[in-house]
């Protein structure tokens, strides 16, 4: 752990070189409030090693980081009875809205359908035959043989 990048804003947060409001920290992850507070309690969980995105994780790092998520999520939920649910998001790549290239997981508490946070899933099922779905699945499945 702890291979940090001099110029990375989240590595600076790990080193406390810039102010941050920590909600949980151990030897593997740091969890701190997102500056924008999409909803109250919006938290980022970051590995304490500079890894740009999910594509760069190995299995050990993934196990270590993701194993922390449920207890942090539970603590956030328990902190306010008004929290009814939570969106957990991980953006990878600029096209997927990633803006900080030190991997992070958003924990976004949800208070109501009108709490200001939204996501849109498009239903394109009418454009997909079973054959088209199978072709896509096969193309992905074949990649595992390269491992
Ligand atoms: P992304 O868009 O990459 O998924 O999320 C990056 C998040 O980092 C954004 O939600 C943004 O508000 C947050 N962020 C960027 N800079 C800082 C900072 O200096 N401090 C904190 N606490 N959050 C930050
Ligand atoms: Zn970093």
mmCIF file with all atom_site columns, C-alpha atoms and ligand atoms in Angstrom:
data_model
loop_
_atom_site.group_PDB
_atom_site.id
_atom_site.type_symbol
_atom_site.label_atom_id
_atom_site.label_alt_id
_atom_site.label_comp_id
_atom_site.label_asym_id
_atom_site.label_entity_id
_atom_site.label_seq_id
_atom_site.pdbx_PDB_ins_code
_atom_site.Cartn_x
_atom_site.Cartn_y
_atom_site.Cartn_z
_atom_site.occupancy
_atom_site.B_iso_or_equiv
_atom_site.pdbx_formal_charge
_atom_site.auth_seq_id
_atom_site.auth_comp_id
_atom_site.auth_asym_id
_atom_site.auth_atom_id
_atom_site.pdbx_PDB_model_num
ATOM   1   C  CA  . UNK A 1 1   ? 0.000   0.000   0.000   1.00 0.00 ? 1   UNK A CA  1
ATOM   2   C  CA  . UNK A 1 2   ? 0.878   3.671   0.149   1.00 0.00 ? 2   UNK A CA  1
ATOM   3   C  CA  . UNK A 1 3   ? 2.402   4.330   -3.277  1.00 0.00 ? 3   UNK A CA  1
ATOM   4   C  CA  . UNK A 1 4   ? 1.314   7.945   -3.524  1.00 0.00 ? 4   UNK A CA  1
ATOM   5   C  CA  . UNK A 1 5   ? 1.523   10.482  -6.373  1.00 0.00 ? 5   UNK A CA  1
ATOM   6   C  CA  . UNK A 1 6   ? 3.019   13.926  -5.680  1.00 0.00 ? 6   UNK A CA  1
ATOM   7   C  CA  . UNK A 1 7   ? 0.547   15.758  -7.912  1.00 0.00 ? 7   UNK A CA  1
ATOM   8   C  CA  . UNK A 1 8   ? -2.669  13.865  -7.131  1.00 0.00 ? 8   UNK A CA  1
ATOM   9   C  CA  . UNK A 1 9   ? -5.283  15.753  -5.111  1.00 0.00 ? 9   UNK A CA  1
ATOM   10  C  CA  . UNK A 1 10  ? -6.522  12.605  -3.336  1.00 0.00 ? 10  UNK A CA  1
ATOM   11  C  CA  . UNK A 1 11  ? -2.960  11.515  -2.488  1.00 0.00 ? 11  UNK A CA  1
ATOM   12  C  CA  . UNK A 1 12  ? -2.609  14.968  -0.919  1.00 0.00 ? 12  UNK A CA  1
ATOM   13  C  CA  . UNK A 1 13  ? -5.793  14.280  1.083   1.00 0.00 ? 13  UNK A CA  1
ATOM   14  C  CA  . UNK A 1 14  ? -4.304  10.973  2.274   1.00 0.00 ? 14  UNK A CA  1
ATOM   15  C  CA  . UNK A 1 15  ? -1.209  12.877  3.435   1.00 0.00 ? 15  UNK A CA  1
ATOM   16  C  CA  . UNK A 1 16  ? -3.426  15.630  4.967   1.00 0.00 ? 16  UNK A CA  1
ATOM   17  C  CA  . UNK A 1 17  ? -1.656  18.214  2.822   1.00 0.00 ? 17  UNK A CA  1
ATOM   18  C  CA  . UNK A 1 18  ? -5.052  19.690  2.001   1.00 0.00 ? 18  UNK A CA  1
ATOM   19  C  CA  . UNK A 1 19  ? -7.959  19.977  4.447   1.00 0.00 ? 19  UNK A CA  1
ATOM   20  C  CA  . UNK A 1 20  ? -10.450 17.122  4.510   1.00 0.00 ? 20  UNK A CA  1
ATOM   21  C  CA  . UNK A 1 21  ? -13.248 15.909  6.763   1.00 0.00 ? 21  UNK A CA  1
ATOM   22  C  CA  . UNK A 1 22  ? -12.504 12.277  7.537   1.00 0.00 ? 22  UNK A CA  1
ATOM   23  C  CA  . UNK A 1 23  ? -15.295 9.885   8.461   1.00 0.00 ? 23  UNK A CA  1
ATOM   24  C  CA  . UNK A 1 24  ? -13.238 6.668   8.578   1.00 0.00 ? 24  UNK A CA  1
ATOM   25  C  CA  . UNK A 1 25  ? -9.620  5.692   8.070   1.00 0.00 ? 25  UNK A CA  1
ATOM   26  C  CA  . UNK A 1 26  ? -7.509  2.581   8.397   1.00 0.00 ? 26  UNK A CA  1
ATOM   27  C  CA  . UNK A 1 27  ? -4.341  1.261   6.768   1.00 0.00 ? 27  UNK A CA  1
ATOM   28  C  CA  . UNK A 1 28  ? -6.124  0.492   3.460   1.00 0.00 ? 28  UNK A CA  1
ATOM   29  C  CA  . UNK A 1 29  ? -8.684  3.240   2.840   1.00 0.00 ? 29  UNK A CA  1
ATOM   30  C  CA  . UNK A 1 30  ? -9.580  6.786   3.754   1.00 0.00 ? 30  UNK A CA  1
ATOM   31  C  CA  . UNK A 1 31  ? -13.228 7.902   3.698   1.00 0.00 ? 31  UNK A CA  1
ATOM   32  C  CA  . UNK A 1 32  ? -13.956 11.634  3.724   1.00 0.00 ? 32  UNK A CA  1
ATOM   33  C  CA  . UNK A 1 33  ? -16.821 13.957  2.845   1.00 0.00 ? 33  UNK A CA  1
ATOM   34  C  CA  . UNK A 1 34  ? -17.089 14.932  -0.813  1.00 0.00 ? 34  UNK A CA  1
ATOM   35  C  CA  . UNK A 1 35  ? -16.685 18.683  -1.071  1.00 0.00 ? 35  UNK A CA  1
ATOM   36  C  CA  . UNK A 1 36  ? -19.863 19.027  -3.164  1.00 0.00 ? 36  UNK A CA  1
ATOM   37  C  CA  . UNK A 1 37  ? -22.172 17.105  -0.731  1.00 0.00 ? 37  UNK A CA  1
ATOM   38  C  CA  . UNK A 1 38  ? -24.551 15.921  -3.486  1.00 0.00 ? 38  UNK A CA  1
ATOM   39  C  CA  . UNK A 1 39  ? -26.705 14.940  -0.539  1.00 0.00 ? 39  UNK A CA  1
ATOM   40  C  CA  . UNK A 1 40  ? -25.745 15.448  3.138   1.00 0.00 ? 40  UNK A CA  1
ATOM   41  C  CA  . UNK A 1 41  ? -23.156 12.827  4.099   1.00 0.00 ? 41  UNK A CA  1
ATOM   42  C  CA  . UNK A 1 42  ? -21.923 12.236  0.522   1.00 0.00 ? 42  UNK A CA  1
ATOM   43  C  CA  . UNK A 1 43  ? -18.663 10.381  1.173   1.00 0.00 ? 43  UNK A CA  1
ATOM   44  C  CA  . UNK A 1 44  ? -15.710 9.266   -0.949  1.00 0.00 ? 44  UNK A CA  1
ATOM   45  C  CA  . UNK A 1 45  ? -13.786 6.104   -0.137  1.00 0.00 ? 45  UNK A CA  1
ATOM   46  C  CA  . UNK A 1 46  ? -10.292 5.962   -1.615  1.00 0.00 ? 46  UNK A CA  1
ATOM   47  C  CA  . UNK A 1 47  ? -7.527  3.366   -1.495  1.00 0.00 ? 47  UNK A CA  1
ATOM   48  C  CA  . UNK A 1 48  ? -4.403  4.600   0.293   1.00 0.00 ? 48  UNK A CA  1
ATOM   49  C  CA  . UNK A 1 49  ? -2.378  3.875   -2.784  1.00 0.00 ? 49  UNK A CA  1
ATOM   50  C  CA  . UNK A 1 50  ? -2.473  5.798   -6.039  1.00 0.00 ? 50  UNK A CA  1
ATOM   51  C  CA  . UNK A 1 51  ? -4.570  3.740   -8.447  1.00 0.00 ? 51  UNK A CA  1
ATOM   52  C  CA  . UNK A 1 52  ? -6.253  5.678   -11.258 1.00 0.00 ? 52  UNK A CA  1
ATOM   53  C  CA  . UNK A 1 53  ? -9.389  3.624   -11.870 1.00 0.00 ? 53  UNK A CA  1
ATOM   54  C  CA  . UNK A 1 54  ? -11.059 0.219   -11.466 1.00 0.00 ? 54  UNK A CA  1
ATOM   55  C  CA  . UNK A 1 55  ? -9.183  -1.174  -14.469 1.00 0.00 ? 55  UNK A CA  1
ATOM   56  C  CA  . UNK A 1 56  ? -5.924  -0.857  -12.525 1.00 0.00 ? 56  UNK A CA  1
ATOM   57  C  CA  . UNK A 1 57  ? -7.001  -2.817  -9.413  1.00 0.00 ? 57  UNK A CA  1
ATOM   58  C  CA  . UNK A 1 58  ? -5.647  -6.270  -8.745  1.00 0.00 ? 58  UNK A CA  1
ATOM   59  C  CA  . UNK A 1 59  ? -7.816  -8.753  -6.860  1.00 0.00 ? 59  UNK A CA  1
ATOM   60  C  CA  . UNK A 1 60  ? -6.083  -8.153  -3.516  1.00 0.00 ? 60  UNK A CA  1
ATOM   61  C  CA  . UNK A 1 61  ? -6.551  -4.380  -3.662  1.00 0.00 ? 61  UNK A CA  1
ATOM   62  C  CA  . UNK A 1 62  ? -10.173 -4.815  -4.748  1.00 0.00 ? 62  UNK A CA  1
ATOM   63  C  CA  . UNK A 1 63  ? -10.851 -7.239  -1.889  1.00 0.00 ? 63  UNK A CA  1
ATOM   64  C  CA  . UNK A 1 64  ? -9.209  -4.897  0.609   1.00 0.00 ? 64  UNK A CA  1
ATOM   65  C  CA  . UNK A 1 65  ? -10.979 -1.733  -0.582  1.00 0.00 ? 65  UNK A CA  1
ATOM   66  C  CA  . UNK A 1 66  ? -14.438 -3.121  -1.318  1.00 0.00 ? 66  UNK A CA  1
ATOM   67  C  CA  . UNK A 1 67  ? -14.542 -5.083  1.940   1.00 0.00 ? 67  UNK A CA  1
ATOM   68  C  CA  . UNK A 1 68  ? -14.607 -1.729  3.763   1.00 0.00 ? 68  UNK A CA  1
ATOM   69  C  CA  . UNK A 1 69  ? -17.630 -0.365  1.884   1.00 0.00 ? 69  UNK A CA  1
ATOM   70  C  CA  . UNK A 1 70  ? -20.509 -2.055  3.769   1.00 0.00 ? 70  UNK A CA  1
ATOM   71  C  CA  . UNK A 1 71  ? -19.362 -0.947  7.225   1.00 0.00 ? 71  UNK A CA  1
ATOM   72  C  CA  . UNK A 1 72  ? -18.784 2.627   6.055   1.00 0.00 ? 72  UNK A CA  1
ATOM   73  C  CA  . UNK A 1 73  ? -22.207 2.592   4.333   1.00 0.00 ? 73  UNK A CA  1
ATOM   74  C  CA  . UNK A 1 74  ? -23.831 1.275   7.525   1.00 0.00 ? 74  UNK A CA  1
ATOM   75  C  CA  . UNK A 1 75  ? -22.157 3.961   9.648   1.00 0.00 ? 75  UNK A CA  1
ATOM   76  C  CA  . UNK A 1 76  ? -23.372 6.726   7.323   1.00 0.00 ? 76  UNK A CA  1
ATOM   77  C  CA  . UNK A 1 77  ? -26.903 5.304   7.319   1.00 0.00 ? 77  UNK A CA  1
ATOM   78  C  CA  . UNK A 1 78  ? -26.903 4.936   11.124  1.00 0.00 ? 78  UNK A CA  1
ATOM   79  C  CA  . UNK A 1 79  ? -25.758 8.551   11.527  1.00 0.00 ? 79  UNK A CA  1
ATOM   80  C  CA  . UNK A 1 80  ? -29.125 9.991   10.468  1.00 0.00 ? 80  UNK A CA  1
ATOM   81  C  CA  . UNK A 1 81  ? -32.543 8.332   10.661  1.00 0.00 ? 81  UNK A CA  1
ATOM   82  C  CA  . UNK A 1 82  ? -33.621 10.433  7.672   1.00 0.00 ? 82  UNK A CA  1
ATOM   83  C  CA  . UNK A 1 83  ? -31.315 8.358   5.424   1.00 0.00 ? 83  UNK A CA  1
ATOM   84  C  CA  . UNK A 1 84  ? -33.532 5.780   3.714   1.00 0.00 ? 84  UNK A CA  1
ATOM   85  C  CA  . UNK A 1 85  ? -31.126 4.349   1.124   1.00 0.00 ? 85  UNK A CA  1
ATOM   86  C  CA  . UNK A 1 86  ? -27.795 4.913   -0.625  1.00 0.00 ? 86  UNK A CA  1
ATOM   87  C  CA  . UNK A 1 87  ? -26.391 5.059   -4.132  1.00 0.00 ? 87  UNK A CA  1
ATOM   88  C  CA  . UNK A 1 88  ? -22.863 3.649   -4.383  1.00 0.00 ? 88  UNK A CA  1
ATOM   89  C  CA  . UNK A 1 89  ? -21.071 4.740   -7.538  1.00 0.00 ? 89  UNK A CA  1
ATOM   90  C  CA  . UNK A 1 90  ? -17.621 4.372   -9.049  1.00 0.00 ? 90  UNK A CA  1
ATOM   91  C  CA  . UNK A 1 91  ? -16.895 6.437   -12.163 1.00 0.00 ? 91  UNK A CA  1
ATOM   92  C  CA  . UNK A 1 92  ? -14.155 5.212   -14.484 1.00 0.00 ? 92  UNK A CA  1
ATOM   93  C  CA  . UNK A 1 93  ? -12.906 7.362   -17.347 1.00 0.00 ? 93  UNK A CA  1
ATOM   94  C  CA  . UNK A 1 94  ? -13.762 10.891  -18.364 1.00 0.00 ? 94  UNK A CA  1
ATOM   95  C  CA  . UNK A 1 95  ? -16.674 9.628   -20.475 1.00 0.00 ? 95  UNK A CA  1
ATOM   96  C  CA  . UNK A 1 96  ? -18.116 8.037   -17.313 1.00 0.00 ? 96  UNK A CA  1
ATOM   97  C  CA  . UNK A 1 97  ? -17.882 11.345  -15.388 1.00 0.00 ? 97  UNK A CA  1
ATOM   98  C  CA  . UNK A 1 98  ? -14.596 10.595  -13.622 1.00 0.00 ? 98  UNK A CA  1
ATOM   99  C  CA  . UNK A 1 99  ? -12.918 13.906  -12.825 1.00 0.00 ? 99  UNK A CA  1
ATOM   100 C  CA  . UNK A 1 100 ? -10.296 12.847  -10.248 1.00 0.00 ? 100 UNK A CA  1
ATOM   101 C  CA  . UNK A 1 101 ? -8.001  10.109  -11.480 1.00 0.00 ? 101 UNK A CA  1
ATOM   102 C  CA  . UNK A 1 102 ? -7.351  8.479   -8.133  1.00 0.00 ? 102 UNK A CA  1
ATOM   103 C  CA  . UNK A 1 103 ? -9.979  5.766   -7.890  1.00 0.00 ? 103 UNK A CA  1
ATOM   104 C  CA  . UNK A 1 104 ? -12.804 6.542   -5.481  1.00 0.00 ? 104 UNK A CA  1
ATOM   105 C  CA  . UNK A 1 105 ? -16.193 5.176   -4.536  1.00 0.00 ? 105 UNK A CA  1
ATOM   106 C  CA  . UNK A 1 106 ? -19.064 7.590   -3.957  1.00 0.00 ? 106 UNK A CA  1
ATOM   107 C  CA  . UNK A 1 107 ? -21.450 6.790   -1.106  1.00 0.00 ? 107 UNK A CA  1
ATOM   108 C  CA  . UNK A 1 108 ? -24.475 9.015   -1.606  1.00 0.00 ? 108 UNK A CA  1
ATOM   109 C  CA  . UNK A 1 109 ? -27.106 8.824   1.130   1.00 0.00 ? 109 UNK A CA  1
ATOM   110 C  CA  . UNK A 1 110 ? -30.665 9.083   -0.120  1.00 0.00 ? 110 UNK A CA  1
ATOM   111 C  CA  . UNK A 1 111 ? -33.346 10.866  1.833   1.00 0.00 ? 111 UNK A CA  1
ATOM   112 C  CA  . UNK A 1 112 ? -36.211 10.935  -0.649  1.00 0.00 ? 112 UNK A CA  1
ATOM   113 C  CA  . UNK A 1 113 ? -36.874 10.802  -4.379  1.00 0.00 ? 113 UNK A CA  1
ATOM   114 C  CA  . UNK A 1 114 ? -36.656 14.592  -4.319  1.00 0.00 ? 114 UNK A CA  1
ATOM   115 C  CA  . UNK A 1 115 ? -33.375 15.012  -2.424  1.00 0.00 ? 115 UNK A CA  1
ATOM   116 C  CA  . UNK A 1 116 ? -31.643 16.478  -5.466  1.00 0.00 ? 116 UNK A CA  1
ATOM   117 C  CA  . UNK A 1 117 ? -29.694 13.415  -6.598  1.00 0.00 ? 117 UNK A CA  1
ATOM   118 C  CA  . UNK A 1 118 ? -30.684 11.625  -9.806  1.00 0.00 ? 118 UNK A CA  1
ATOM   119 C  CA  . UNK A 1 119 ? -29.563 8.902   -12.203 1.00 0.00 ? 119 UNK A CA  1
ATOM   120 C  CA  . UNK A 1 120 ? -31.077 7.973   -15.538 1.00 0.00 ? 120 UNK A CA  1
ATOM   121 C  CA  . UNK A 1 121 ? -31.080 4.426   -16.946 1.00 0.00 ? 121 UNK A CA  1
ATOM   122 C  CA  . UNK A 1 122 ? -32.281 4.211   -20.540 1.00 0.00 ? 122 UNK A CA  1
ATOM   123 C  CA  . UNK A 1 123 ? -34.350 1.165   -21.491 1.00 0.00 ? 123 UNK A CA  1
ATOM   124 C  CA  . UNK A 1 124 ? -33.018 0.075   -24.913 1.00 0.00 ? 124 UNK A CA  1
ATOM   125 C  CA  . UNK A 1 125 ? -34.369 -3.475  -24.650 1.00 0.00 ? 125 UNK A CA  1
ATOM   126 C  CA  . UNK A 1 126 ? -36.592 -3.014  -27.710 1.00 0.00 ? 126 UNK A CA  1
ATOM   127 C  CA  . UNK A 1 127 ? -33.436 -2.721  -29.845 1.00 0.00 ? 127 UNK A CA  1
ATOM   128 C  CA  . UNK A 1 128 ? -31.870 -6.007  -28.675 1.00 0.00 ? 128 UNK A CA  1
ATOM   129 C  CA  . UNK A 1 129 ? -32.638 -9.501  -29.941 1.00 0.00 ? 129 UNK A CA  1
ATOM   130 C  CA  . UNK A 1 130 ? -31.400 -12.538 -27.947 1.00 0.00 ? 130 UNK A CA  1
ATOM   131 C  CA  . UNK A 1 131 ? -28.787 -13.050 -30.726 1.00 0.00 ? 131 UNK A CA  1
ATOM   132 C  CA  . UNK A 1 132 ? -27.487 -9.503  -30.381 1.00 0.00 ? 132 UNK A CA  1
ATOM   133 C  CA  . UNK A 1 133 ? -27.231 -9.901  -26.605 1.00 0.00 ? 133 UNK A CA  1
ATOM   134 C  CA  . UNK A 1 134 ? -25.417 -13.222 -27.047 1.00 0.00 ? 134 UNK A CA  1
ATOM   135 C  CA  . UNK A 1 135 ? -22.907 -11.658 -29.462 1.00 0.00 ? 135 UNK A CA  1
ATOM   136 C  CA  . UNK A 1 136 ? -22.059 -8.941  -26.916 1.00 0.00 ? 136 UNK A CA  1
ATOM   137 C  CA  . UNK A 1 137 ? -21.820 -11.458 -24.055 1.00 0.00 ? 137 UNK A CA  1
ATOM   138 C  CA  . UNK A 1 138 ? -19.543 -13.745 -26.128 1.00 0.00 ? 138 UNK A CA  1
ATOM   139 C  CA  . UNK A 1 139 ? -17.226 -10.862 -26.988 1.00 0.00 ? 139 UNK A CA  1
ATOM   140 C  CA  . UNK A 1 140 ? -16.860 -10.066 -23.291 1.00 0.00 ? 140 UNK A CA  1
ATOM   141 C  CA  . UNK A 1 141 ? -16.671 -13.701 -22.185 1.00 0.00 ? 141 UNK A CA  1
ATOM   142 C  CA  . UNK A 1 142 ? -13.805 -14.392 -24.602 1.00 0.00 ? 142 UNK A CA  1
ATOM   143 C  CA  . UNK A 1 143 ? -11.650 -11.805 -22.834 1.00 0.00 ? 143 UNK A CA  1
ATOM   144 C  CA  . UNK A 1 144 ? -11.374 -14.020 -19.729 1.00 0.00 ? 144 UNK A CA  1
ATOM   145 C  CA  . UNK A 1 145 ? -9.363  -16.623 -21.650 1.00 0.00 ? 145 UNK A CA  1
ATOM   146 C  CA  . UNK A 1 146 ? -6.645  -13.966 -22.023 1.00 0.00 ? 146 UNK A CA  1
ATOM   147 C  CA  . UNK A 1 147 ? -6.171  -13.919 -18.205 1.00 0.00 ? 147 UNK A CA  1
HETATM 148 P  P1  . LIG B 2 .   ? -15.664 11.909  -9.927  1.00 0.00 ? 1   LIG B P1  1
HETATM 149 O  O1  . LIG B 2 .   ? -16.345 12.964  -10.735 1.00 0.00 ? 1   LIG B O1  1
HETATM 150 O  O2  . LIG B 2 .   ? -14.210 11.745  -10.364 1.00 0.00 ? 1   LIG B O2  1
HETATM 151 O  O3  . LIG B 2 .   ? -16.382 10.606  -9.852  1.00 0.00 ? 1   LIG B O3  1
HETATM 152 O  O4  . LIG B 2 .   ? -15.667 12.437  -8.444  1.00 0.00 ? 1   LIG B O4  1
HETATM 153 C  C1  . LIG B 2 .   ? -14.694 13.279  -7.921  1.00 0.00 ? 1   LIG B C1  1
HETATM 154 C  C2  . LIG B 2 .   ? -15.285 13.877  -6.687  1.00 0.00 ? 1   LIG B C2  1
HETATM 155 O  O5  . LIG B 2 .   ? -14.239 14.471  -5.938  1.00 0.00 ? 1   LIG B O5  1
HETATM 156 C  C3  . LIG B 2 .   ? -16.299 14.991  -6.981  1.00 0.00 ? 1   LIG B C3  1
HETATM 157 O  O6  . LIG B 2 .   ? -17.566 14.610  -6.463  1.00 0.00 ? 1   LIG B O6  1
HETATM 158 C  C4  . LIG B 2 .   ? -15.721 16.223  -6.264  1.00 0.00 ? 1   LIG B C4  1
HETATM 159 O  O7  . LIG B 2 .   ? -16.693 16.963  -5.608  1.00 0.00 ? 1   LIG B O7  1
HETATM 160 C  C5  . LIG B 2 .   ? -14.739 15.602  -5.288  1.00 0.00 ? 1   LIG B C5  1
HETATM 161 N  N1  . LIG B 2 .   ? -13.612 16.438  -4.991  1.00 0.00 ? 1   LIG B N1  1
HETATM 162 C  C6  . LIG B 2 .   ? -12.778 17.030  -5.883  1.00 0.00 ? 1   LIG B C6  1
HETATM 163 N  N2  . LIG B 2 .   ? -11.834 17.727  -5.240  1.00 0.00 ? 1   LIG B N2  1
HETATM 164 C  C7  . LIG B 2 .   ? -12.056 17.562  -3.912  1.00 0.00 ? 1   LIG B C7  1
HETATM 165 C  C8  . LIG B 2 .   ? -11.405 18.035  -2.740  1.00 0.00 ? 1   LIG B C8  1
HETATM 166 O  O8  . LIG B 2 .   ? -10.409 18.751  -2.779  1.00 0.00 ? 1   LIG B O8  1
HETATM 167 N  N3  . LIG B 2 .   ? -11.919 17.665  -1.540  1.00 0.00 ? 1   LIG B N3  1
HETATM 168 C  C9  . LIG B 2 .   ? -13.021 16.869  -1.445  1.00 0.00 ? 1   LIG B C9  1
HETATM 169 N  N4  . LIG B 2 .   ? -13.446 16.573  -0.236  1.00 0.00 ? 1   LIG B N4  1
HETATM 170 N  N5  . LIG B 2 .   ? -13.668 16.398  -2.534  1.00 0.00 ? 1   LIG B N5  1
HETATM 171 C  C10 . LIG B 2 .   ? -13.192 16.743  -3.753  1.00 0.00 ? 1   LIG B C10 1
HETATM 172 ZN ZN1 . LIG B 2 .   ? -3.548  9.634   -5.931  1.00 0.00 ? 2   LIG B ZN1 1
#
